[in-house]
Structures are given as structure tokens and as C-alpha cells.
CSV table of C-alpha atoms in Angstrom, one decimal:
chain,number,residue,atom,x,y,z
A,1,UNK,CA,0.0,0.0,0.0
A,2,UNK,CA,1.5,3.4,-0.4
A,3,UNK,CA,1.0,6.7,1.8
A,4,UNK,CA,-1.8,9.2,-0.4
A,5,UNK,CA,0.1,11.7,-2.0
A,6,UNK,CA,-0.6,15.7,-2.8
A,7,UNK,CA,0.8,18.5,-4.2
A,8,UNK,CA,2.4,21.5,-1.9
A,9,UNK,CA,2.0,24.9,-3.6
A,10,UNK,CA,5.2,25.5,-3.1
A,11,UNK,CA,6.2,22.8,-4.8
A,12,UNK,CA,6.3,22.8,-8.8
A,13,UNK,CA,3.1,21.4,-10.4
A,14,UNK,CA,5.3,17.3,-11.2
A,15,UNK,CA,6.6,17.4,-7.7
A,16,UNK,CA,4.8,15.0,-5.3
A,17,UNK,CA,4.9,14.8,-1.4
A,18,UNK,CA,3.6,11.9,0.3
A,19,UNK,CA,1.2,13.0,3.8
A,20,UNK,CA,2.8,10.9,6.7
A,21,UNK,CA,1.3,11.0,10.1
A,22,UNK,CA,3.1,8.7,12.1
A,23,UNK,CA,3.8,8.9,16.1
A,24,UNK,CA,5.7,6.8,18.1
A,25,UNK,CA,6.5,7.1,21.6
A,26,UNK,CA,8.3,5.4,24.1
A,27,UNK,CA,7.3,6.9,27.7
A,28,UNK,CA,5.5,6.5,31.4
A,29,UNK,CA,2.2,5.9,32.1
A,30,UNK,CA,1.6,9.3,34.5
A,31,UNK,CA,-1.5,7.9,36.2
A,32,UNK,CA,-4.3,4.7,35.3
A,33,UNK,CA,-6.1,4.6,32.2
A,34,UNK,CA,-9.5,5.9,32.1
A,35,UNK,CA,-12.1,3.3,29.9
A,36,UNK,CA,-15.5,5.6,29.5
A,37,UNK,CA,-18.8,4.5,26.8
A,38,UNK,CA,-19.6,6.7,24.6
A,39,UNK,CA,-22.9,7.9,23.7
A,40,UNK,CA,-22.8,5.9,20.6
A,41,UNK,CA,-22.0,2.8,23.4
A,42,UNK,CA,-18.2,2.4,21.8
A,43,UNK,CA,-15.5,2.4,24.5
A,44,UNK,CA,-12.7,4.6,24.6
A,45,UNK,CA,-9.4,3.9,26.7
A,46,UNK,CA,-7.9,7.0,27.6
A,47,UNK,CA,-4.0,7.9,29.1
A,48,UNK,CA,-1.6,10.3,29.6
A,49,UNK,CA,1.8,9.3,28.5
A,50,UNK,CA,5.2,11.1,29.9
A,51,UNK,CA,7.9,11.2,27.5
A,52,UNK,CA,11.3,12.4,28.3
A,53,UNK,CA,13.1,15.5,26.4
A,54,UNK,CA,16.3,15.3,24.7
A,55,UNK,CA,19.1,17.4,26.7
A,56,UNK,CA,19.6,19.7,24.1
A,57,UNK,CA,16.0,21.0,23.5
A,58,UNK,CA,16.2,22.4,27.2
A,59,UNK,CA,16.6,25.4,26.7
A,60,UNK,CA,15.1,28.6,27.9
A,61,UNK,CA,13.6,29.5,24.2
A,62,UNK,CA,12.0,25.8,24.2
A,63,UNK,CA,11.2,25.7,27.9
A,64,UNK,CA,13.3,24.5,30.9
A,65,UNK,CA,10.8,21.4,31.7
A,66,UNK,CA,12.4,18.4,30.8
A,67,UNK,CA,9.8,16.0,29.6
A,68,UNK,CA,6.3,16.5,27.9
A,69,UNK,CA,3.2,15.2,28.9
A,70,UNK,CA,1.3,13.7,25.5
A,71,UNK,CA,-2.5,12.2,25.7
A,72,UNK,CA,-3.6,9.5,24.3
A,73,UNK,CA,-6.7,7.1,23.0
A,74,UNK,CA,-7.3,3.6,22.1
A,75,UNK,CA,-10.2,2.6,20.2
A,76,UNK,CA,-9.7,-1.1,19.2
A,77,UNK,CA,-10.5,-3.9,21.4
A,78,UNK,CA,-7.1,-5.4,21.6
A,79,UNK,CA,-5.0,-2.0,23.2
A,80,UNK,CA,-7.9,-1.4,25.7
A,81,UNK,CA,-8.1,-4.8,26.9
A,82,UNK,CA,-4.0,-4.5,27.0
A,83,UNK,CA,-3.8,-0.8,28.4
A,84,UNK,CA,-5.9,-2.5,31.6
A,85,UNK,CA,-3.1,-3.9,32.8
A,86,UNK,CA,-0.7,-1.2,33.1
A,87,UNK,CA,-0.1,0.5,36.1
A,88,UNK,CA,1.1,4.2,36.7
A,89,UNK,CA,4.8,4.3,36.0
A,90,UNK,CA,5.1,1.2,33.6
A,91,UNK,CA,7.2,2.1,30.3
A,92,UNK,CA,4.7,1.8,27.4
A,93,UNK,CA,5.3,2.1,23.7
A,94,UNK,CA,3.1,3.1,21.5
A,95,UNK,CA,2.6,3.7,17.6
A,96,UNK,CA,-0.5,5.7,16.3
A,97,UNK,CA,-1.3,8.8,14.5
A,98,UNK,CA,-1.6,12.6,15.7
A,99,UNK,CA,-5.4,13.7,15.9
A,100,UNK,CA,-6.7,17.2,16.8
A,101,UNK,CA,-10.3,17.0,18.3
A,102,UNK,CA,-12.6,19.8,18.3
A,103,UNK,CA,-15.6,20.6,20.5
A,104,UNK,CA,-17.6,23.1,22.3
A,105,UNK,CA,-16.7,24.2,26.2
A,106,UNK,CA,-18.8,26.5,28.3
A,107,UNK,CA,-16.0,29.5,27.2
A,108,UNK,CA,-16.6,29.2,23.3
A,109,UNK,CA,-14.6,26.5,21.0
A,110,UNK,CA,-11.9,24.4,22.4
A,111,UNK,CA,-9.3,21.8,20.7
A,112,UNK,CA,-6.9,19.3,21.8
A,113,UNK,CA,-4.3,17.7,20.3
A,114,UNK,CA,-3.9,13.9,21.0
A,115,UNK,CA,-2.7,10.4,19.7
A,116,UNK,CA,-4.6,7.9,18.4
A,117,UNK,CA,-2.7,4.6,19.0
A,118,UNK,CA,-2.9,1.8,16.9
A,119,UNK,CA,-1.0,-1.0,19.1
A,120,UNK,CA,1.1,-0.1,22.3
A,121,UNK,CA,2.6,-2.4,24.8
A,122,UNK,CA,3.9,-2.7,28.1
A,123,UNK,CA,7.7,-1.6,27.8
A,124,UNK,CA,9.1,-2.1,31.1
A,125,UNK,CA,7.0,-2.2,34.1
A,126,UNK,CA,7.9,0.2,37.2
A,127,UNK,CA,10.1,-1.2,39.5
A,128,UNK,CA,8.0,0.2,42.1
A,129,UNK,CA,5.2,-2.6,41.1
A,130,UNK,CA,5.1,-5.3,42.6
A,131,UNK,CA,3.0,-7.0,39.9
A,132,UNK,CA,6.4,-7.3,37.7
A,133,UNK,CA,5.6,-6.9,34.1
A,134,UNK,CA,7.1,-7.8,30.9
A,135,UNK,CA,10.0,-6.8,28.7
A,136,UNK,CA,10.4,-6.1,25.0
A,137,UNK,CA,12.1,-8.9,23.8
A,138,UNK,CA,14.4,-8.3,20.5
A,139,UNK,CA,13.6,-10.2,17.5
A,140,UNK,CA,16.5,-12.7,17.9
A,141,UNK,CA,14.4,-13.2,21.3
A,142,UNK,CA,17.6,-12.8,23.6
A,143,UNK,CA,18.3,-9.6,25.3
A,144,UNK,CA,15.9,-6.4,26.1
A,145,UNK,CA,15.3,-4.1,23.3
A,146,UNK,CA,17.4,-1.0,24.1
A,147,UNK,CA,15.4,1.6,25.8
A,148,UNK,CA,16.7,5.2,24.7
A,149,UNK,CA,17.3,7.3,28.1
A,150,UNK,CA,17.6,10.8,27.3
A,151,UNK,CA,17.5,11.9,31.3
């Protein structure tokens, strides 16, 4: 399948550019996930997911906070049912796409930006839980994944 494809104006008229909205995001789970029916009755998992800055992006002129707190919702059967399990703190990876919702709030129009996920899974769970948790295993199935630590 290949990514749709649209002119940019400034861009000559031959020149193509494929759209790409891709997100993924390695980060901890800053508090449980929220499950809530919608009027329609569909279920929507809900999370907020804290994700680590690079050292060189803080700065004063991008802001001295050090990591960036990124919501995030799960439609599909399979990542709620998964996202139950995690606890606050686990390390979850995710892979989705950037949505901005739209609605109306009691002070006039409102928006949000937030990520769809597509599949996610439990990283690393905190060492804090006692539960334990599981590990991404690499594909030649011995050692952890590596687990890029900008802090």
C-alpha cells in the first residue's frame, strides 16, 4: 500500500509529497487509564503518557521542563483490553497517529491535540510494582530491546 500523495504549492506542479502522520513514543504511564462509553456505546481507553526531552531542546527559548506530557486514545478492542493492565509508571510504547479534536466548552470552542494509538505495549513495568511486568524482547528473542534514556 503506499502513503496518499498531494501537491504543496510550493512545490512545482510534477513534484509529489507523500502525507505521513506517524507517532511513536516510548514513555511512562503518569496515572491509570481511564475506559469511558460513549454515547454511541463504543469504549474509549484513555491515558496520559510522559515522554522524556532530549538534553539539548532544554533550553530557555524551548522551555526548561524536561519532559512533555502527550494524551492518548485507544479505540480497538485489543489495546484497551492490554492498556488494563498497566499501572502508573510502567514504560509503554506506543505507535499511532496525531489527531486534533474539536468541541464546544462553556468559554466558546476548544481543541486538543492527542494520539490515536494503533497498538502499544507494556515496555518495562515500574520497578516500584510489585506486579512485575514484561520486557520487549528483541527479534532474535535474547536480550531487552534497548530503551533510549535521554534523562
Amino acid at each position: 500500500m503506499t502513503a496518499p500523495t498531494s501537491r504543496v504549492r510550493s512545490q512545482p506542479p510534477d513534484e509529489v509529497v507523500p502525507y505521513r502522520n506517524e507517532v511513536v513514543l516510548v514513555g511512562r504511564l503518569a496515572a491509570a487509564v481511564v475506559e469511558r462509553p460513549l454515547p454511541s456505546g463504543d469504549l474509549l481507553a484513555t491515558w496520559r503518557l510522559i515522554v522524556a526531552r532530549p538534553p539539548a531542546t532544554r533550553t530557555v527559548a524551548h522551555g526548561t521542563a524536561g519532559v512533555d506530557t502527550i494524551d492518548c486514545r485507544a479505540w480497538s478492542s485489543r489495546v484497551r483490553r492490554q492498556s488494563q493492565r498497566w499501572e502508573p509508571g510502567d514504560v509503554i510504547e506506543l505507535y499511532g497517529a496525531l489527531r486534533r479534536r474539536f468541541w464546544r466548552s462553556a468559554t466558546g470552542p476548544a481543541s486538543r491535540y492527542e494520539v490515536d494509538v494503533v497498538t502499544a505495549h507494556k515496555f518495562r513495568a515500574d520497578s516500584r510494582n510489585r506486579s512485575g511486568g514484561s520486557r520487549r524482547v528483541s527479534a532474535a528473542g535474547g536480550s531487552p530491546a534497548p530503551l533510549r534514556a535521554w534523562v
